[in-house]
């Protein structure tokens, strides 16, 4: 079965950087998966941060464009999120997610409720 394990969260001051990792296992060899990063704060709906397709196509939420970079290492089955110039409003629990749906990007990469596989989350706290 697919398992996703996030790491790399922590507490930083505004302007700082963090790199999140998501180690994936259980993927069928050669299978397609769309991968995404999401975040959520208490009382708010989960929101998409960034997504990456198997062909390397990338999309970002407007709020993180120019500051965050999503990438993946297929050899290590690991997804990354490099977060620079962090702001207090980036404080949230960050989750990685995977979806085997081929049309995930076209149908809406940030439709979090349609992703079947999720990690447990890693907390990011940015202080001003």
PDB file of C-alpha atoms in Angstrom:
ATOM      1  CA  UNK A   1       0.000   0.000   0.000  1.00  0.00           C
ATOM      2  CA  UNK A   2       1.070   3.570  -0.627  1.00  0.00           C
ATOM      3  CA  UNK A   3       2.644   5.338   2.329  1.00  0.00           C
ATOM      4  CA  UNK A   4       3.762   8.958   2.493  1.00  0.00           C
ATOM      5  CA  UNK A   5       5.923  10.279   5.314  1.00  0.00           C
ATOM      6  CA  UNK A   6       6.684  13.996   5.626  1.00  0.00           C
ATOM      7  CA  UNK A   7       9.620  15.490   7.485  1.00  0.00           C
ATOM      8  CA  UNK A   8      11.530  18.746   7.732  1.00  0.00           C
ATOM      9  CA  UNK A   9       9.028  20.967   9.462  1.00  0.00           C
ATOM     10  CA  UNK A  10       9.990  23.229  12.322  1.00  0.00           C
ATOM     11  CA  UNK A  11       9.983  26.737  13.711  1.00  0.00           C
ATOM     12  CA  UNK A  12      11.724  29.591  11.918  1.00  0.00           C
ATOM     13  CA  UNK A  13      11.658  33.344  11.920  1.00  0.00           C
ATOM     14  CA  UNK A  14      10.113  35.308   9.093  1.00  0.00           C
ATOM     15  CA  UNK A  15      12.434  35.431   6.126  1.00  0.00           C
ATOM     16  CA  UNK A  16      13.898  32.050   6.926  1.00  0.00           C
ATOM     17  CA  UNK A  17      13.859  28.813   4.957  1.00  0.00           C
ATOM     18  CA  UNK A  18      12.821  25.222   5.416  1.00  0.00           C
ATOM     19  CA  UNK A  19      12.932  22.165   3.195  1.00  0.00           C
ATOM     20  CA  UNK A  20      10.177  19.627   3.527  1.00  0.00           C
ATOM     21  CA  UNK A  21      10.576  16.054   2.351  1.00  0.00           C
ATOM     22  CA  UNK A  22       7.982  13.403   1.611  1.00  0.00           C
ATOM     23  CA  UNK A  23       9.233   9.835   1.381  1.00  0.00           C
ATOM     24  CA  UNK A  24       6.941   7.642  -0.654  1.00  0.00           C
ATOM     25  CA  UNK A  25       6.693   3.876  -0.633  1.00  0.00           C
ATOM     26  CA  UNK A  26       4.349   1.252  -1.965  1.00  0.00           C
ATOM     27  CA  UNK A  27       4.047   2.742  -5.440  1.00  0.00           C
ATOM     28  CA  UNK A  28       3.664   0.176  -8.157  1.00  0.00           C
ATOM     29  CA  UNK A  29       6.734   0.097 -10.385  1.00  0.00           C
ATOM     30  CA  UNK A  30       6.274   2.446 -13.315  1.00  0.00           C
ATOM     31  CA  UNK A  31       2.894   3.615 -12.090  1.00  0.00           C
ATOM     32  CA  UNK A  32       1.798   7.202 -12.585  1.00  0.00           C
ATOM     33  CA  UNK A  33       1.157   9.439  -9.614  1.00  0.00           C
ATOM     34  CA  UNK A  34       0.483  13.143  -9.397  1.00  0.00           C
ATOM     35  CA  UNK A  35       2.111  14.583  -6.276  1.00  0.00           C
ATOM     36  CA  UNK A  36       1.110  17.646  -4.340  1.00  0.00           C
ATOM     37  CA  UNK A  37       1.841  19.662  -1.228  1.00  0.00           C
ATOM     38  CA  UNK A  38      -1.042  21.034   0.806  1.00  0.00           C
ATOM     39  CA  UNK A  39      -1.335  22.958   4.040  1.00  0.00           C
ATOM     40  CA  UNK A  40      -3.962  23.550   6.657  1.00  0.00           C
ATOM     41  CA  UNK A  41      -4.442  25.743   9.706  1.00  0.00           C
ATOM     42  CA  UNK A  42      -7.027  25.120  12.413  1.00  0.00           C
ATOM     43  CA  UNK A  43     -10.501  26.176  11.365  1.00  0.00           C
ATOM     44  CA  UNK A  44      -9.556  26.630   7.730  1.00  0.00           C
ATOM     45  CA  UNK A  45      -9.956  24.453   4.700  1.00  0.00           C
ATOM     46  CA  UNK A  46      -6.946  22.565   3.409  1.00  0.00           C
ATOM     47  CA  UNK A  47      -5.333  24.429   0.505  1.00  0.00           C
ATOM     48  CA  UNK A  48      -3.042  23.469  -2.305  1.00  0.00           C
ATOM     49  CA  UNK A  49       0.508  24.777  -2.173  1.00  0.00           C
ATOM     50  CA  UNK A  50       2.149  23.159  -5.199  1.00  0.00           C
ATOM     51  CA  UNK A  51       1.741  20.196  -7.517  1.00  0.00           C
ATOM     52  CA  UNK A  52       4.022  18.273  -9.834  1.00  0.00           C
ATOM     53  CA  UNK A  53       3.118  15.956 -12.669  1.00  0.00           C
ATOM     54  CA  UNK A  54       5.064  12.938 -13.887  1.00  0.00           C
ATOM     55  CA  UNK A  55       6.365  14.932 -16.846  1.00  0.00           C
ATOM     56  CA  UNK A  56       7.721  17.571 -14.496  1.00  0.00           C
ATOM     57  CA  UNK A  57       4.962  20.105 -15.047  1.00  0.00           C
ATOM     58  CA  UNK A  58       4.636  22.255 -11.955  1.00  0.00           C
ATOM     59  CA  UNK A  59       1.968  24.520 -10.563  1.00  0.00           C
ATOM     60  CA  UNK A  60       1.997  26.785  -7.507  1.00  0.00           C
ATOM     61  CA  UNK A  61      -0.580  28.588  -5.471  1.00  0.00           C
ATOM     62  CA  UNK A  62      -0.331  32.345  -6.060  1.00  0.00           C
ATOM     63  CA  UNK A  63       0.523  32.882  -2.407  1.00  0.00           C
ATOM     64  CA  UNK A  64       3.794  30.944  -2.671  1.00  0.00           C
ATOM     65  CA  UNK A  65       4.954  31.694  -6.223  1.00  0.00           C
ATOM     66  CA  UNK A  66       8.531  32.888  -6.303  1.00  0.00           C
ATOM     67  CA  UNK A  67       9.192  31.669  -2.748  1.00  0.00           C
ATOM     68  CA  UNK A  68       8.503  27.924  -2.770  1.00  0.00           C
ATOM     69  CA  UNK A  69       9.919  25.266  -5.089  1.00  0.00           C
ATOM     70  CA  UNK A  70       8.510  21.789  -5.516  1.00  0.00           C
ATOM     71  CA  UNK A  71      10.703  18.999  -6.841  1.00  0.00           C
ATOM     72  CA  UNK A  72      11.033  15.258  -6.766  1.00  0.00           C
ATOM     73  CA  UNK A  73      13.742  12.650  -6.914  1.00  0.00           C
ATOM     74  CA  UNK A  74      12.289   9.634  -8.659  1.00  0.00           C
ATOM     75  CA  UNK A  75      15.278   7.457  -7.766  1.00  0.00           C
ATOM     76  CA  UNK A  76      14.665   8.114  -4.086  1.00  0.00           C
ATOM     77  CA  UNK A  77      10.863   8.210  -4.336  1.00  0.00           C
ATOM     78  CA  UNK A  78      10.974  11.504  -2.501  1.00  0.00           C
ATOM     79  CA  UNK A  79       9.056  14.727  -2.983  1.00  0.00           C
ATOM     80  CA  UNK A  80      10.468  18.035  -1.740  1.00  0.00           C
ATOM     81  CA  UNK A  81       9.228  21.505  -0.978  1.00  0.00           C
ATOM     82  CA  UNK A  82      11.884  24.191  -0.616  1.00  0.00           C
ATOM     83  CA  UNK A  83      10.371  27.132   1.222  1.00  0.00           C
ATOM     84  CA  UNK A  84      12.221  30.455   1.202  1.00  0.00           C
ATOM     85  CA  UNK A  85      11.298  33.916   2.440  1.00  0.00           C
ATOM     86  CA  UNK A  86       8.843  32.384   4.837  1.00  0.00           C
ATOM     87  CA  UNK A  87       6.074  34.552   6.242  1.00  0.00           C
ATOM     88  CA  UNK A  88       3.978  34.145   9.399  1.00  0.00           C
ATOM     89  CA  UNK A  89       0.983  33.376   7.186  1.00  0.00           C
ATOM     90  CA  UNK A  90       2.822  30.267   5.947  1.00  0.00           C
ATOM     91  CA  UNK A  91       2.365  28.755   9.404  1.00  0.00           C
ATOM     92  CA  UNK A  92       0.394  25.547   8.954  1.00  0.00           C
ATOM     93  CA  UNK A  93       0.488  21.781   8.966  1.00  0.00           C
ATOM     94  CA  UNK A  94       1.938  20.714   5.641  1.00  0.00           C
ATOM     95  CA  UNK A  95       0.887  17.499   3.944  1.00  0.00           C
ATOM     96  CA  UNK A  96       2.032  15.686   0.854  1.00  0.00           C
ATOM     97  CA  UNK A  97      -0.472  13.767  -1.213  1.00  0.00           C
ATOM     98  CA  UNK A  98      -0.513  11.434  -4.189  1.00  0.00           C
ATOM     99  CA  UNK A  99      -3.139  10.662  -6.795  1.00  0.00           C
ATOM    100  CA  UNK A 100      -2.906   8.044  -9.561  1.00  0.00           C
ATOM    101  CA  UNK A 101      -5.504   9.906 -11.660  1.00  0.00           C
ATOM    102  CA  UNK A 102      -3.942  10.703 -15.041  1.00  0.00           C
ATOM    103  CA  UNK A 103      -5.934  13.900 -15.446  1.00  0.00           C
ATOM    104  CA  UNK A 104      -5.305  15.253 -11.958  1.00  0.00           C
ATOM    105  CA  UNK A 105      -3.667  18.441 -13.231  1.00  0.00           C
ATOM    106  CA  UNK A 106      -6.389  19.157 -15.797  1.00  0.00           C
ATOM    107  CA  UNK A 107      -9.221  18.342 -13.405  1.00  0.00           C
ATOM    108  CA  UNK A 108      -7.825  20.462 -10.630  1.00  0.00           C
ATOM    109  CA  UNK A 109      -4.538  19.801  -8.880  1.00  0.00           C
ATOM    110  CA  UNK A 110      -5.764  21.439  -5.699  1.00  0.00           C
ATOM    111  CA  UNK A 111      -8.963  19.419  -5.246  1.00  0.00           C
ATOM    112  CA  UNK A 112      -7.606  17.947  -2.066  1.00  0.00           C
ATOM    113  CA  UNK A 113     -10.717  15.909  -1.330  1.00  0.00           C
ATOM    114  CA  UNK A 114     -10.017  13.780  -4.396  1.00  0.00           C
ATOM    115  CA  UNK A 115      -6.512  12.681  -3.413  1.00  0.00           C
ATOM    116  CA  UNK A 116      -6.564   9.112  -2.030  1.00  0.00           C
ATOM    117  CA  UNK A 117      -3.134   9.048  -0.397  1.00  0.00           C
ATOM    118  CA  UNK A 118      -1.898  11.390   2.344  1.00  0.00           C
ATOM    119  CA  UNK A 119       0.971  11.700   4.737  1.00  0.00           C
ATOM    120  CA  UNK A 120       0.558  12.472   8.434  1.00  0.00           C
ATOM    121  CA  UNK A 121       1.753  16.064   8.072  1.00  0.00           C
ATOM    122  CA  UNK A 122       4.639  18.129   9.366  1.00  0.00           C
ATOM    123  CA  UNK A 123       4.184  21.392  11.255  1.00  0.00           C
ATOM    124  CA  UNK A 124       5.715  24.624  10.006  1.00  0.00           C
ATOM    125  CA  UNK A 125       5.659  27.642  12.319  1.00  0.00           C
ATOM    126  CA  UNK A 126       6.933  31.035  11.192  1.00  0.00           C
ATOM    127  CA  UNK A 127       7.305  33.755  13.796  1.00  0.00           C
ATOM    128  CA  UNK A 128       7.446  37.460  13.062  1.00  0.00           C
TER     129      UNK A 128
END
